[in-house]
Amino acid sequence: MKKLLFQFDTDPMASVFDVVVGYDGGADHVVSYGGVNPENVGALVDGTIFTRSPKEKKCTAIFVGGSNLDDGQKLLKAVKKKFFADFRVSIMLDSNGSNTTAAAGVALLAKTALLKGKRAVVLAGTGPVGQRAAALLAKEGADVVITSRQKARAEMACRQMEERFGVKLTPCEATDNEARSKACEGAQVIFGAGSGISPAQVVFGAGAAGIQLLEAKHWQENKTIEMMADTNATPPLGLEGVDMMDKGKERNGKIVFGAIGLGALKLKLHRACIAQLFERNDQVLDAEEIYAVAKRMAAEG
Ligand code: NAP
């Protein structure tokens, strides 16, 4: 029985990256659809759940992707709503690599040191990767701040992850490198609270590709930062002075992970999750499930 992966992408053109990893994860055939939304997904889901016997259904799976995490979450919900009894197939959500990238980065940080009780600042954390990283850091017991250039965007990202994960996050406006540095020092004033935040021990760079978030002096001279991860692999990198290949390297007394250093685990994790989809027909692989796999893989080295 052929393993079929149906890629439902919320963008007009389905992601090539996700097709390649679909094959590398073990699918025999990847069938891509772009422009998928809760209104038009119904017939596509019917095609996955009514075509194979109960024993064969594990050979059909769905991957939800696209550049917008909120759209991806809504699509995942609409697909799950179509499932009933054993008329279901396994499904994975990874809009813009959000779950796999955040899970890989946070799992490597969690393996390096206990995150519970630490202050973590997710710089430019309003995108898909940053939102998920903030949620996973908070689930580990860290006290998490999300920065954005715009107050309203930081608040929205916090609210959405709080509702989804039941965690508490703190929004912080930081318009440039200097302001992001101040946020890491704890000097930034939190909206409404009127007081400073405590200094960061963990910094997670989640800015758009090719956007520098901190200059080297901003973190090298910071005495409280213990660990940092940067997800941006497109020069200029997010955290100047962190090499994209760094994987648990000590720099200026801090343990750092660069985008390719953590990206290797991200890719391995993405493939492993695709492979896992074909083991049973009743799995939903979202942030928590993907993070559990990431932690296992990080522990194995
Ligand atoms: P994204 O949505 O493209 O961007 C994240 C945030 O960056 C935006 O919400 C925005 O925040 C901020 N930003 C955009 N332009 C900016 C500018 N000129 N100055 C300052 N901030 C700016 O990113 P994503 O999809 O979450 O991905 C995050 C990073 O992970 C990207 O660099 C992506 O390439 C990388 N990535 C890496 C891997 C890996 O394996 N290493 C895998 C997937 C993705 P505000 O507008 O709210 O300020």
Coordinates of C-alpha atoms and ligand atoms in Angstrom, one line a residue:
M1 CA 0.0 0.0 0.0
K2 CA 1.5 3.4 -1.0
K3 CA 2.1 6.0 1.7
L4 CA 0.2 9.1 0.5
L5 CA 0.8 12.5 2.1
F6 CA -1.7 15.2 1.2
Q7 CA -0.2 18.7 1.7
F8 CA -2.9 21.3 2.5
D9 CA -1.2 24.7 2.2
T10 CA -3.0 27.9 3.2
D11 CA -0.8 29.9 0.8
P12 CA -1.8 30.1 -2.9
M13 CA 1.4 28.1 -3.9
A14 CA 2.2 25.1 -1.7
S15 CA 5.6 25.1 -0.1
V16 CA 8.4 23.2 -2.0
F17 CA 10.3 22.8 1.2
D18 CA 7.5 20.8 2.8
V19 CA 7.2 18.6 -0.4
V20 CA 10.9 17.6 -0.2
V21 CA 10.7 16.8 3.5
G22 CA 7.5 14.9 2.9
Y23 CA 9.4 12.5 0.5
D24 CA 12.5 12.5 2.8
G25 CA 10.2 11.6 5.7
G26 CA 9.1 8.5 3.9
A27 CA 6.0 9.3 1.8
D28 CA 5.8 7.5 -1.5
H29 CA 3.8 10.3 -3.0
V30 CA 3.1 13.9 -1.9
V31 CA 0.0 15.5 -3.3
S32 CA 0.1 19.3 -2.9
Y33 CA -2.9 21.7 -2.7
G34 CA -2.4 25.5 -2.4
G35 CA -5.1 28.0 -1.2
V36 CA -6.7 25.5 1.2
N37 CA -9.0 27.0 3.8
P38 CA -11.7 25.8 6.2
E39 CA -14.4 26.5 3.6
N40 CA -12.9 24.4 0.7
V41 CA -11.1 21.6 2.7
G42 CA -14.1 19.4 3.2
A43 CA -14.1 17.4 0.0
L44 CA -10.3 17.0 0.2
V45 CA -10.7 15.5 3.7
D46 CA -13.5 13.2 2.5
G47 CA -11.0 11.8 -0.1
T48 CA -8.5 10.9 2.6
I49 CA -11.0 9.2 5.0
F50 CA -13.4 7.3 2.8
T51 CA -10.9 5.6 0.4
R52 CA -9.1 3.0 2.4
S53 CA -10.1 0.3 4.9
P54 CA -9.5 0.8 8.6
K55 CA -6.2 -1.1 8.5
E56 CA -5.0 0.7 5.4
K57 CA -5.9 4.3 6.6
K58 CA -2.5 4.7 8.3
C59 CA -1.0 4.9 4.8
T60 CA -2.8 8.2 4.2
A61 CA -1.8 11.3 6.1
I62 CA -2.3 15.1 6.0
F63 CA 0.3 17.9 6.4
V64 CA -1.0 21.4 7.1
G65 CA 1.4 24.2 6.1
G66 CA 1.6 27.7 4.8
S67 CA 3.1 31.0 6.0
N68 CA 0.4 32.0 8.4
L69 CA 0.2 30.1 11.7
D70 CA -3.3 31.4 12.6
D71 CA -4.6 30.2 9.2
G72 CA -2.9 26.9 9.7
Q73 CA -4.5 26.4 13.1
K74 CA -7.9 27.2 11.7
L75 CA -7.4 24.8 8.9
L76 CA -6.3 22.0 11.3
K77 CA -9.4 22.6 13.3
A78 CA -11.6 22.4 10.2
V79 CA -10.0 19.1 9.1
K80 CA -10.3 17.6 12.6
K81 CA -14.0 18.5 12.6
K82 CA -14.6 16.4 9.5
F83 CA -13.2 13.3 11.2
F84 CA -15.5 10.9 13.0
A85 CA -15.3 7.4 14.5
D86 CA -12.4 5.7 12.7
F87 CA -12.9 7.8 9.6
R88 CA -9.8 9.8 10.3
V89 CA -6.1 10.0 9.2
S90 CA -3.0 11.3 11.0
I91 CA -2.3 15.0 10.6
M92 CA 0.6 17.3 11.3
L93 CA 0.6 21.1 11.6
D94 CA 3.8 23.0 10.8
S95 CA 3.0 26.4 9.2
N96 CA 6.3 27.9 8.1
G97 CA 8.2 25.3 10.0
S98 CA 6.8 26.9 13.2
N99 CA 6.4 23.7 15.3
T100 CA 9.5 21.9 14.1
T101 CA 11.9 24.9 14.2
A102 CA 10.7 26.2 17.6
A103 CA 10.7 22.6 19.0
A104 CA 14.2 22.0 17.9
G105 CA 15.5 25.3 19.3
V106 CA 13.7 25.0 22.6
A107 CA 14.6 21.3 23.0
L108 CA 18.3 22.1 22.6
L109 CA 18.1 25.0 25.1
A110 CA 16.2 22.7 27.5
K111 CA 18.9 20.0 27.1
T112 CA 21.6 22.6 27.9
A113 CA 20.0 23.9 31.2
L114 CA 16.8 23.9 33.1
L115 CA 14.5 26.6 31.7
K116 CA 12.1 26.6 34.6
G117 CA 12.1 30.0 36.4
K118 CA 14.4 31.6 33.8
R119 CA 13.4 34.8 32.1
A120 CA 13.4 34.2 28.3
V121 CA 13.0 37.0 25.7
V122 CA 11.8 35.9 22.2
L123 CA 13.0 38.7 19.9
A124 CA 10.6 39.5 17.0
G125 CA 8.5 36.6 18.4
T126 CA 5.3 37.5 16.5
G127 CA 6.0 35.2 13.5
P128 CA 5.0 31.5 13.4
V129 CA 8.4 30.3 14.8
G130 CA 8.6 32.9 17.6
Q131 CA 5.0 32.4 18.7
R132 CA 5.6 28.6 19.1
A133 CA 9.0 29.1 20.7
A134 CA 7.5 31.5 23.3
A135 CA 4.7 28.9 24.0
L136 CA 7.2 26.0 24.4
L137 CA 9.5 28.0 26.6
A138 CA 6.6 29.0 28.8
K139 CA 5.4 25.4 28.9
E140 CA 8.9 24.6 30.3
G141 CA 8.3 27.0 33.1
A142 CA 10.2 30.0 31.8
D143 CA 8.9 33.5 32.3
V144 CA 8.6 34.6 28.6
V145 CA 8.6 38.0 26.9
I146 CA 7.7 38.5 23.2
T147 CA 9.1 41.6 21.5
S148 CA 7.7 43.2 18.4
R149 CA 8.3 46.5 16.7
Q150 CA 4.6 47.2 17.3
K151 CA 2.8 47.0 20.6
A152 CA -0.4 45.6 19.1
R153 CA 1.4 42.8 17.4
A154 CA 3.2 41.7 20.5
E155 CA 0.0 41.8 22.4
M156 CA -1.8 39.8 19.7
A157 CA 0.9 37.1 19.6
C158 CA 0.8 36.7 23.4
R159 CA -2.9 36.5 23.5
Q160 CA -3.1 33.9 20.7
M161 CA -0.5 31.6 22.4
E162 CA -2.0 32.2 25.8
E163 CA -5.4 31.0 24.5
R164 CA -4.0 28.0 22.7
F165 CA -1.5 26.8 25.4
G166 CA -2.9 28.2 28.7
V167 CA 0.4 30.0 29.5
K168 CA 1.2 33.5 30.5
L169 CA 3.3 35.7 28.2
T170 CA 4.4 39.3 28.4
P171 CA 4.3 41.6 25.3
C172 CA 7.1 44.1 24.8
E173 CA 7.5 46.8 22.2
A174 CA 11.1 47.1 20.9
T175 CA 11.4 49.0 17.7
D176 CA 15.2 48.6 17.0
N177 CA 18.3 46.8 18.0
E178 CA 18.9 49.2 20.9
A179 CA 15.4 48.7 22.2
R180 CA 15.7 44.9 21.9
S181 CA 19.0 45.1 23.8
K182 CA 17.2 47.1 26.5
A183 CA 14.5 44.4 26.6
C184 CA 17.1 41.8 27.3
E185 CA 18.6 43.9 30.1
G186 CA 15.1 44.2 31.6
A187 CA 15.1 48.0 31.2
Q188 CA 12.1 48.0 28.8
V189 CA 8.8 49.1 30.3
I190 CA 5.9 46.7 30.0
F191 CA 2.7 48.0 28.7
G192 CA 0.3 49.1 31.3
A193 CA 2.4 47.7 34.2
G194 CA 4.6 50.8 34.4
S195 CA 7.6 48.8 35.7
G196 CA 10.6 47.1 34.2
I197 CA 10.9 43.4 33.5
S198 CA 13.7 41.4 35.0
P199 CA 16.8 40.7 32.8
A200 CA 16.9 37.9 30.3
Q201 CA 18.8 34.7 30.9
V202 CA 17.6 33.1 27.6
V203 CA 17.4 34.9 24.3
F204 CA 15.6 33.4 21.3
G205 CA 16.0 35.2 18.0
A206 CA 12.9 34.6 15.8
G207 CA 13.1 37.5 13.4
A208 CA 12.4 37.4 9.6
A209 CA 15.1 36.1 7.3
G210 CA 18.0 38.5 6.8
I211 CA 17.0 40.8 9.7
Q212 CA 19.5 41.6 12.4
L213 CA 17.9 41.8 15.9
L214 CA 21.0 42.4 18.1
E215 CA 24.5 43.6 17.4
A216 CA 27.3 41.7 19.0
K217 CA 27.9 44.3 21.8
H218 CA 24.3 44.1 22.8
W219 CA 24.6 40.5 24.1
Q220 CA 28.3 40.1 24.6
E221 CA 28.4 42.8 27.3
N222 CA 25.1 41.5 28.9
K223 CA 26.1 39.7 32.1
T224 CA 22.8 37.9 32.8
I225 CA 22.3 36.1 29.4
E226 CA 23.2 32.4 29.8
M227 CA 21.9 30.8 26.5
M228 CA 20.9 32.1 23.1
A229 CA 19.4 30.6 19.9
D230 CA 18.9 32.3 16.5
T231 CA 16.7 30.8 13.8
N232 CA 17.6 33.2 11.0
A233 CA 20.0 31.5 8.6
T234 CA 20.0 34.4 6.0
P235 CA 22.7 37.0 6.4
P236 CA 22.7 39.3 8.2
L237 CA 21.9 36.8 10.9
G238 CA 19.6 37.7 13.8
L239 CA 22.2 37.7 16.5
E240 CA 25.5 39.3 15.3
G241 CA 28.5 37.3 16.5
V242 CA 26.7 34.0 16.7
D243 CA 27.8 31.7 13.8
M244 CA 24.9 30.0 12.0
M245 CA 26.7 26.6 12.6
D246 CA 27.1 27.1 16.3
K247 CA 25.6 24.2 18.3
G248 CA 26.0 24.6 22.0
K249 CA 29.2 26.6 21.5
E250 CA 30.4 28.8 24.3
R251 CA 30.8 32.5 23.2
N252 CA 31.5 35.2 25.8
G253 CA 30.4 32.9 28.6
K254 CA 27.1 32.1 26.9
I255 CA 26.0 28.8 25.2
V256 CA 24.8 29.6 21.7
F257 CA 22.9 27.9 18.9
G258 CA 22.9 29.3 15.4
A259 CA 20.2 28.7 12.7
I260 CA 21.9 25.8 11.0
G261 CA 23.2 24.4 14.4
L262 CA 19.6 24.0 15.4
G263 CA 18.3 23.5 11.8
A264 CA 19.9 20.1 11.6
L265 CA 17.7 18.9 14.4
K266 CA 14.7 20.7 12.9
L267 CA 15.1 18.8 9.6
K268 CA 15.6 15.5 11.3
L269 CA 12.6 16.2 13.5
H270 CA 10.4 17.2 10.6
R271 CA 11.3 14.0 8.7
A272 CA 10.7 11.9 11.9
C273 CA 7.3 13.4 12.4
I274 CA 6.3 12.6 8.8
A275 CA 7.4 9.0 9.3
Q276 CA 5.4 8.9 12.5
L277 CA 2.2 9.9 10.7
F278 CA 2.2 6.6 8.8
E279 CA 2.4 4.5 12.0
R280 CA -1.3 5.0 13.0
N281 CA -4.3 6.8 11.6
D282 CA -5.3 8.8 14.7
Q283 CA -2.4 11.1 15.5
V284 CA -2.5 14.9 15.6
L285 CA 1.1 16.2 15.6
D286 CA 1.0 19.8 16.8
A287 CA 3.4 21.8 19.0
E288 CA 3.2 19.5 22.1
E289 CA 3.6 16.2 20.2
I290 CA 6.3 17.5 18.0
Y291 CA 8.2 19.0 21.0
A292 CA 8.0 15.6 22.7
V293 CA 9.7 14.0 19.7
A294 CA 12.3 16.9 19.6
K295 CA 13.2 16.4 23.3
R296 CA 13.7 12.6 22.7
M297 CA 15.9 13.3 19.7
A298 CA 17.9 16.1 21.4
A299 CA 18.5 13.7 24.3
E300 CA 19.8 11.1 22.0
G301 CA 22.3 13.7 20.6
Ligands
NAP1 P1 8.6 35.8 10.0 O1 7.2 35.6 10.3 O2 9.0 36.1 8.6 O3 9.2 37.1 10.8 C1 9.2 37.1 12.3 C2 9.1 38.5 12.7 O4 10.2 39.3 12.3 C3 7.9 39.3 12.2 O5 6.7 38.9 12.8 C4 8.3 40.7 12.5 O6 7.9 41.1 13.7 C5 9.8 40.6 12.5 N1 10.4 41.5 11.4 C6 10.1 41.5 10.1 N2 10.8 42.4 9.5 C7 11.6 43.0 10.4 C8 12.5 44.1 10.4 N3 12.8 44.8 9.2 N4 13.1 44.5 11.5 C9 12.8 43.9 12.7 N5 11.9 42.9 12.8 C10 11.3 42.4 11.7 O7 9.4 34.7 10.6 P2 9.0 33.1 10.9 O8 8.4 32.5 9.8 O9 8.4 33.1 12.3 O10 10.5 32.5 11.0 C11 11.4 33.0 11.9 C12 12.8 32.8 11.4 O11 13.1 31.4 11.4 C13 13.1 33.3 10.0 O12 14.3 33.9 9.9 C14 13.1 32.0 9.2 O13 13.8 32.1 8.0 C15 13.7 31.1 10.2 N6 13.5 29.6 10.0 C16 14.6 28.9 10.3 C17 14.6 27.5 10.2 C18 15.8 26.7 10.6 O14 15.8 25.5 10.4 N7 16.8 27.4 11.1 C19 13.4 26.9 9.8 C20 12.2 27.7 9.5 C21 12.3 29.1 9.6 P3 7.2 42.5 14.1 O15 6.6 43.1 12.8 O16 6.1 42.1 15.0 O17 8.2 43.4 14.7

